[in-house]
Short mmCIF file of C-alpha atoms in Angstrom, two decimals:
data_model
loop_
_atom_site.label_atom_id
_atom_site.label_comp_id
_atom_site.label_asym_id
_atom_site.label_seq_id
_atom_site.Cartn_x
_atom_site.Cartn_y
_atom_site.Cartn_z
CA MET A 770 -212.82 -68.00 90.52
CA LEU A 771 -209.56 -69.09 92.32
CA PHE A 772 -207.56 -67.15 89.76
CA LYS A 773 -209.52 -63.93 90.60
CA GLN A 774 -208.99 -64.44 94.34
CA GLN A 775 -205.23 -65.00 93.85
CA ALA A 776 -204.95 -61.95 91.65
CA LEU A 777 -206.96 -59.85 94.16
CA LEU A 778 -204.65 -61.08 96.95
CA ARG A 779 -201.50 -60.12 95.15
CA GLN A 780 -202.86 -56.71 94.50
CA LYS A 781 -203.64 -56.25 98.23
CA LEU A 782 -200.19 -57.50 99.18
CA PHE A 783 -198.65 -55.14 96.53
CA VAL A 784 -200.62 -52.10 97.98
CA LEU A 785 -199.74 -53.02 101.57
CA GLY A 786 -196.11 -53.58 100.62
CA SER A 787 -195.88 -50.20 98.84
CA LEU A 788 -197.55 -48.47 101.83
CA ALA A 789 -195.12 -50.15 104.29
CA ILE A 790 -192.04 -49.16 102.06
CA GLY A 791 -193.42 -45.55 101.61
CA SER A 792 -193.89 -45.20 105.41
CA LEU A 793 -190.37 -46.54 105.98
CA LEU A 794 -188.81 -44.21 103.54
CA TYR A 795 -190.71 -41.32 105.06
CA LEU A 796 -189.59 -42.14 108.50
CA VAL A 797 -185.91 -42.39 107.36
CA ALA A 798 -186.22 -39.03 105.68
CA ARG A 799 -187.92 -37.45 108.63
CA VAL A 800 -185.34 -38.76 111.09
CA GLY A 801 -182.58 -37.47 108.79
CA SER A 802 -184.29 -34.05 108.59
CA LEU A 803 -184.74 -33.77 112.29
CA ASP A 804 -181.09 -34.75 112.76
CA ARG A 805 -180.05 -31.95 110.63
CA LEU A 806 -182.28 -29.44 112.25
CA GLN A 807 -181.54 -30.42 115.73
CA PRO A 808 -178.79 -28.14 117.17
CA LEU A 809 -175.71 -29.97 118.43
CA CYS A 810 -175.89 -28.22 121.80
CA PRO A 811 -177.44 -25.12 123.22
CA ILE A 812 -175.49 -21.85 122.99
CA ASP A 813 -174.21 -21.16 126.52
CA GLY A 814 -173.17 -17.64 126.05
CA ARG A 815 -176.44 -15.58 125.90
CA PHE A 816 -176.30 -11.78 126.54
CA GLY A 817 -179.10 -10.71 128.65
CA PRO A 818 -182.28 -12.54 129.96
CA ARG A 819 -183.55 -15.41 127.96
CA GLY A 820 -186.48 -14.53 125.68
CA GLN A 821 -188.08 -15.20 122.41
CA ASP A 822 -185.82 -12.66 120.64
CA GLU A 823 -182.58 -14.54 121.48
CA ILE A 824 -180.45 -15.27 118.46
CA PRO A 825 -177.94 -18.26 118.56
CA LEU A 826 -174.42 -17.28 117.72
CA ARG A 827 -174.30 -19.80 114.88
CA ALA A 828 -177.27 -17.98 113.27
CA LEU A 829 -175.46 -14.71 113.67
CA GLN A 830 -172.59 -15.85 111.46
CA PHE A 831 -175.03 -16.23 108.48
CA LYS A 832 -176.42 -12.69 108.92
CA ARG A 833 -172.99 -10.77 108.54
CA GLY A 834 -174.10 -9.99 104.88
CA LEU A 835 -177.26 -8.57 105.98
CA LEU A 836 -175.68 -6.46 108.72
CA HIS A 837 -173.14 -5.34 105.98
CA GLU A 838 -175.92 -4.00 103.90
CA PHE A 839 -177.55 -2.09 106.83
CA ARG A 840 -174.09 -0.50 107.51
CA LYS A 841 -174.01 0.81 104.02
CA GLY A 842 -177.43 2.45 104.57
CA ASN A 843 -179.22 0.25 102.19
CA ALA A 844 -181.94 -0.97 104.80
CA THR A 845 -185.41 0.48 105.22
CA LYS A 846 -186.90 1.14 108.59
CA GLU A 847 -189.25 -1.80 108.05
CA GLN A 848 -186.37 -4.11 107.41
CA ILE A 849 -184.60 -2.97 110.48
CA ARG A 850 -187.78 -3.57 112.59
CA LEU A 851 -188.50 -6.98 111.06
CA HIS A 852 -184.96 -8.07 111.90
CA ASN A 853 -184.98 -6.70 115.36
CA LEU A 854 -181.93 -4.66 114.75
CA VAL A 855 -180.69 -1.82 116.96
CA GLN A 856 -177.95 0.62 117.33
CA GLN A 857 -176.30 0.12 120.69
CA ILE A 858 -173.91 1.99 122.93
CA PRO A 859 -170.64 0.04 123.06
CA LYS A 860 -170.36 -2.47 125.89
CA ALA A 861 -166.59 -2.47 125.40
CA ILE A 862 -164.12 0.11 124.01
CA ILE A 863 -160.57 -0.20 122.81
CA ILE A 864 -159.02 3.01 124.36
CA GLY A 865 -155.68 2.69 123.14
CA VAL A 866 -152.71 2.77 122.60
CA ARG A 867 -152.03 4.45 119.37
CA LYS A 868 -149.66 2.32 117.20
CA GLY A 869 -150.18 -0.57 119.68
CA GLY A 870 -152.33 -2.51 117.25
CA THR A 871 -155.81 -1.09 117.96
CA ARG A 872 -157.05 -1.71 114.22
CA ALA A 873 -155.76 -5.30 114.27
CA LEU A 874 -157.49 -5.99 117.54
CA LEU A 875 -160.81 -4.65 116.41
CA GLU A 876 -160.71 -6.56 113.08
CA MET A 877 -159.76 -9.84 114.83
CA LEU A 878 -162.50 -9.55 117.53
CA ASN A 879 -165.05 -8.77 114.75
CA LEU A 880 -164.35 -12.58 113.83
CA HIS A 881 -166.56 -13.48 116.71
CA PRO A 882 -170.20 -13.80 115.80
CA ALA A 883 -171.41 -12.01 118.88
CA VAL A 884 -169.21 -8.90 118.23
CA VAL A 885 -170.06 -5.97 115.92
CA LYS A 886 -167.52 -3.32 115.31
CA ALA A 887 -167.72 0.40 114.49
CA SER A 888 -165.89 0.71 111.21
CA GLN A 889 -164.51 4.30 111.90
CA GLU A 890 -163.01 5.93 114.89
CA ILE A 891 -165.81 7.96 116.35
CA HIS A 892 -163.57 10.34 118.44
CA PHE A 893 -166.63 11.18 120.54
CA PHE A 894 -165.16 11.38 124.09
CA ASP A 895 -161.76 12.99 123.03
CA ASN A 896 -163.30 15.66 120.78
CA ASP A 897 -165.07 18.56 122.56
CA GLU A 898 -167.19 19.34 119.46
CA ASN A 899 -168.32 15.72 118.95
CA TYR A 900 -168.95 15.38 122.77
CA ALA A 901 -171.36 18.34 122.85
CA LYS A 902 -173.56 16.67 120.18
CA GLY A 903 -174.61 14.30 123.04
CA ILE A 904 -174.86 10.55 123.56
CA GLU A 905 -177.67 10.09 121.05
CA TRP A 906 -175.38 11.26 118.41
CA TYR A 907 -172.82 8.83 119.50
CA ARG A 908 -175.25 5.94 119.51
CA LYS A 909 -176.33 6.81 116.00
CA LYS A 910 -172.70 6.42 114.82
CA MET A 911 -172.78 2.82 115.76
CA PRO A 912 -173.48 -0.19 113.42
CA PHE A 913 -176.74 -2.12 113.38
CA SER A 914 -176.62 -5.26 115.52
CA TYR A 915 -178.82 -7.83 117.19
CA PRO A 916 -179.81 -7.05 120.77
CA HIS A 917 -177.46 -9.72 122.31
CA GLN A 918 -174.48 -8.92 120.35
CA ILE A 919 -171.54 -6.65 121.77
CA THR A 920 -170.77 -3.40 119.95
CA ILE A 921 -167.21 -2.32 120.17
CA GLU A 922 -165.44 0.75 119.02
CA LYS A 923 -161.85 1.95 119.11
CA SER A 924 -160.34 5.41 119.35
CA PRO A 925 -156.79 5.25 120.55
CA ALA A 926 -156.51 8.87 121.48
CA TYR A 927 -158.93 8.09 124.32
CA PHE A 928 -156.11 6.69 126.36
CA ILE A 929 -153.92 9.86 126.47
CA THR A 930 -156.77 12.50 126.66
CA GLU A 931 -157.44 13.81 130.13
CA GLU A 932 -161.15 14.34 130.00
CA VAL A 933 -162.05 10.94 128.49
CA PRO A 934 -162.06 8.81 131.60
CA GLU A 935 -164.67 10.86 133.31
CA ARG A 936 -166.80 11.13 130.21
CA ILE A 937 -166.86 7.46 129.74
CA TYR A 938 -167.60 6.86 133.39
CA LYS A 939 -170.59 9.22 133.16
CA MET A 940 -171.96 7.20 130.25
CA ASN A 941 -171.22 3.73 131.77
CA SER A 942 -169.35 3.16 134.85
CA SER A 943 -169.34 -0.65 134.40
CA ILE A 944 -168.01 -0.65 130.64
CA LYS A 945 -165.16 -2.90 129.85
CA LEU A 946 -161.97 -1.28 128.67
CA LEU A 947 -159.32 -2.79 126.31
CA ILE A 948 -155.73 -1.37 126.15
CA ILE A 949 -153.26 -2.89 123.57
CA VAL A 950 -149.55 -2.05 124.21
CA ARG A 951 -146.31 -2.80 122.42
CA GLU A 952 -142.66 -2.41 123.71
CA PRO A 953 -142.62 1.46 124.39
CA THR A 954 -139.57 2.34 122.44
CA THR A 955 -140.83 0.23 119.38
CA ARG A 956 -144.21 1.92 119.65
CA ALA A 957 -142.75 5.39 119.75
CA ILE A 958 -140.60 4.73 116.52
CA SER A 959 -143.78 3.34 114.92
CA ASP A 960 -145.65 6.43 115.92
CA TYR A 961 -142.97 8.56 114.35
CA THR A 962 -142.82 6.54 111.21
CA GLN A 963 -146.57 7.10 110.57
CA VAL A 964 -146.22 10.89 111.01
CA LEU A 965 -143.26 10.79 108.65
CA GLU A 966 -145.06 9.01 105.93
CA GLY A 967 -147.74 11.58 106.10
CA LYS A 968 -145.14 14.36 105.86
CA GLU A 969 -143.42 12.70 102.79
CA ARG A 970 -146.74 12.20 101.03
CA LYS A 971 -147.13 16.00 101.14
CA ASN A 972 -143.50 16.58 100.17
CA LYS A 973 -142.62 18.12 103.53
CA THR A 974 -139.49 17.73 105.38
CA TYR A 975 -139.48 16.31 109.02
CA TYR A 976 -136.88 15.98 111.77
CA LYS A 977 -135.16 12.80 112.33
CA PHE A 978 -136.45 10.70 115.20
CA GLU A 979 -133.32 11.10 117.22
CA LYS A 980 -133.77 14.93 117.29
CA LEU A 981 -137.32 14.82 118.49
CA ALA A 982 -136.81 12.01 121.07
CA ILE A 983 -133.81 13.66 122.67
CA ASP A 984 -133.66 17.10 124.05
CA PRO A 985 -130.57 18.72 122.33
CA ASN A 986 -130.02 21.06 125.42
CA THR A 987 -129.95 18.49 128.07
CA CYS A 988 -129.16 15.33 125.95
CA GLU A 989 -131.88 13.58 127.89
CA VAL A 990 -135.26 11.97 126.77
CA ASN A 991 -137.67 14.72 125.62
CA THR A 992 -140.86 14.03 127.44
CA LYS A 993 -142.46 16.86 125.65
CA TYR A 994 -142.42 14.84 122.45
CA LYS A 995 -145.94 13.21 122.13
CA ALA A 996 -144.55 9.88 120.79
CA VAL A 997 -142.50 9.59 123.97
CA ARG A 998 -145.27 10.67 126.33
CA THR A 999 -147.81 8.16 124.81
CA SER A 1000 -145.43 5.35 125.66
CA ILE A 1001 -145.26 6.18 129.23
CA TYR A 1002 -148.38 3.82 129.85
CA THR A 1003 -148.55 3.84 133.57
CA LYS A 1004 -148.97 7.71 133.69
CA HIS A 1005 -152.01 7.50 131.54
CA LEU A 1006 -153.43 4.45 133.27
CA GLU A 1007 -153.25 6.00 136.62
CA ARG A 1008 -155.52 8.78 135.36
CA TRP A 1009 -158.04 6.16 134.20
CA LEU A 1010 -157.83 4.26 137.61
CA LYS A 1011 -159.29 7.29 139.42
CA TYR A 1012 -162.61 6.32 137.77
CA PHE A 1013 -162.50 2.59 136.99
CA PRO A 1014 -161.14 -0.42 139.04
CA ILE A 1015 -158.32 -2.34 137.33
CA GLU A 1016 -160.77 -5.32 136.88
CA GLN A 1017 -162.57 -3.42 134.17
CA PHE A 1018 -159.31 -3.22 132.08
CA HIS A 1019 -157.79 -5.94 129.97
CA ILE A 1020 -154.21 -5.45 128.61
CA VAL A 1021 -153.46 -6.99 125.29
CA ASP A 1022 -149.95 -7.81 124.26
CA GLY A 1023 -149.64 -6.04 120.80
CA ASP A 1024 -146.23 -7.62 119.99
CA ARG A 1025 -147.74 -11.02 120.66
CA LEU A 1026 -150.88 -10.18 118.61
CA ILE A 1027 -148.66 -9.83 115.65
CA THR A 1028 -146.84 -13.21 116.05
CA GLU A 1029 -149.33 -15.35 117.82
CA PRO A 1030 -152.74 -13.78 117.81
CA LEU A 1031 -155.06 -16.65 118.87
CA PRO A 1032 -153.96 -16.84 122.51
CA GLU A 1033 -154.39 -13.11 122.96
CA LEU A 1034 -157.82 -13.10 121.39
CA GLN A 1035 -158.96 -16.11 123.56
CA LEU A 1036 -157.89 -13.99 126.63
CA VAL A 1037 -160.14 -11.08 125.30
CA GLU A 1038 -162.99 -13.53 124.75
CA LYS A 1039 -162.77 -14.64 128.31
CA PHE A 1040 -162.65 -10.98 129.52
CA LEU A 1041 -165.69 -10.02 127.53
CA ASN A 1042 -167.61 -13.16 128.88
CA LEU A 1043 -168.01 -14.29 125.21
CA PRO A 1044 -168.21 -18.11 124.43
CA PRO A 1045 -164.94 -19.22 122.56
CA ARG A 1046 -165.65 -18.96 118.93
CA ILE A 1047 -162.39 -17.61 117.30
CA SER A 1048 -160.22 -20.41 116.36
CA GLN A 1049 -157.05 -21.05 114.30
CA TYR A 1050 -159.21 -21.58 111.23
CA ASN A 1051 -160.01 -17.83 111.40
CA LEU A 1052 -156.35 -16.82 111.29
CA TYR A 1053 -153.81 -17.70 108.52
CA PHE A 1054 -150.30 -16.36 108.01
CA ASN A 1055 -149.72 -14.26 104.83
CA ALA A 1056 -146.10 -14.80 104.01
CA THR A 1057 -146.27 -11.96 101.40
CA ARG A 1058 -147.41 -9.59 103.96
CA GLY A 1059 -145.70 -10.93 106.96
CA PHE A 1060 -148.83 -10.70 108.93
CA TYR A 1061 -151.88 -12.82 109.98
CA CYS A 1062 -154.98 -12.38 107.93
CA LEU A 1063 -158.54 -13.00 108.81
CA ARG A 1064 -160.84 -15.97 107.55
CA PHE A 1065 -164.56 -15.37 108.25
CA ASN A 1066 -165.65 -18.38 106.13
CA ILE A 1067 -164.79 -20.29 103.01
CA VAL A 1068 -165.47 -17.28 100.74
CA PHE A 1069 -164.57 -14.32 102.73
CA ASN A 1070 -161.02 -13.45 103.88
CA LYS A 1071 -159.53 -10.21 104.81
CA CYS A 1072 -156.07 -8.70 105.37
CA LEU A 1073 -155.36 -5.55 107.10
CA ALA A 1074 -154.53 -2.48 105.10
CA GLY A 1075 -151.10 -2.14 103.33
CA SER A 1076 -150.21 0.62 105.69
CA LYS A 1077 -149.85 -1.68 108.46
CA GLY A 1078 -146.34 -2.98 108.97
CA ARG A 1079 -144.44 0.11 107.85
CA ILE A 1080 -140.55 -0.33 107.67
CA HIS A 1081 -139.19 1.76 110.56
CA PRO A 1082 -136.24 4.07 109.79
CA GLU A 1083 -132.90 3.14 111.41
CA VAL A 1084 -132.43 4.86 114.67
CA ASP A 1085 -129.14 5.39 116.46
CA THR A 1086 -128.65 2.59 118.96
CA SER A 1087 -127.54 4.82 121.64
CA VAL A 1088 -130.93 6.67 121.35
CA ILE A 1089 -132.77 3.42 121.59
CA THR A 1090 -130.60 2.44 124.80
CA LYS A 1091 -131.39 5.68 126.34
CA LEU A 1092 -135.08 5.46 125.58
CA ARG A 1093 -135.47 1.85 126.92
CA LYS A 1094 -133.52 2.96 130.13
CA PHE A 1095 -135.87 5.79 130.53
CA PHE A 1096 -138.94 3.60 130.08
CA HIS A 1097 -137.82 0.80 132.29
CA PRO A 1098 -139.16 2.17 135.78
CA PHE A 1099 -142.46 3.13 134.25
CA ASN A 1100 -142.67 -0.38 132.68
CA GLN A 1101 -142.07 -2.01 136.05
CA LYS A 1102 -144.85 -0.03 137.49
CA PHE A 1103 -147.17 -0.89 134.69
CA TYR A 1104 -146.51 -4.49 135.36
CA GLN A 1105 -147.18 -4.09 138.98
CA ILE A 1106 -150.50 -2.22 138.33
CA THR A 1107 -151.89 -4.50 135.70
CA GLY A 1108 -150.59 -7.83 137.01
CA ARG A 1109 -149.09 -8.59 133.50
CA THR A 1110 -145.43 -8.73 132.79
CA PHE A 1111 -143.96 -8.20 129.29
CA ASN A 1112 -140.35 -9.25 128.13
CA TRP A 1113 -139.60 -5.58 127.41
CA PRO A 1114 -135.87 -4.48 127.63
#
């Protein structure tokens, strides 16, 4: 009898012990699970009013692949609806300057999980035929995005085209405008180099830079040459200032973006009211290319097209000196208007 009672007691103790250990293991697992699920901190950079459709920036980072499929046209209307995706008018536009680094800037900003870029130049505001198609046509050219992301497009011809400021103003008078500039003479030579490469591919001849940049009759700078005119930044900016206050512009240093991109990108994040997300991890120097490349995550890296960083032809030093002297007063005025000074000669 005593033996049976002892056996029964041991059995009960075993059951109770098992339950206690099981409960303890459950609690440990549960706490660990909650710790993994609990966000470290709330996202402080929302876009628009709070609501149930808000998407944390960290979540957006994991949905790039999905957005990429939608950009390729592989999404059904039902998928688009379920994921709450939209095609939005840009909240910011890179309006120029040609050969200033507009593509590099756009690709680098796309590192931010709250930014979605238009892959191609739309040329809506500078092309009369496209503009006549209307704002809905323009919106349909934009990539799919989540409601609280910022869509950005770039068309560098916008900066120098007379009709564009008024057209953009009519669409959105509070839009944010990005201008990326390089030292004016270097930019003009880069502009020439791109055109020269296109001519050579077609086996066509082309004038030397010196003959285009300098008027042979007066031996002065040829202001009718488009590459020279584009580099007179202040003349174009003054036309934009008839419609937009200077506070709606941000000037990006294109030369610094090449050698030291992160500080420039952090300034743009601040201008666009984005929480800081682009870090040095996202940018690595490619010694072979001589440029910084982009790292989105541990598996997806991207370098700019091989056409970037073309070797410039040698230009007569006297012509370079003449151009720099010509641009100097315009540069000084540009510094004064924008409040940003560059170490341009």
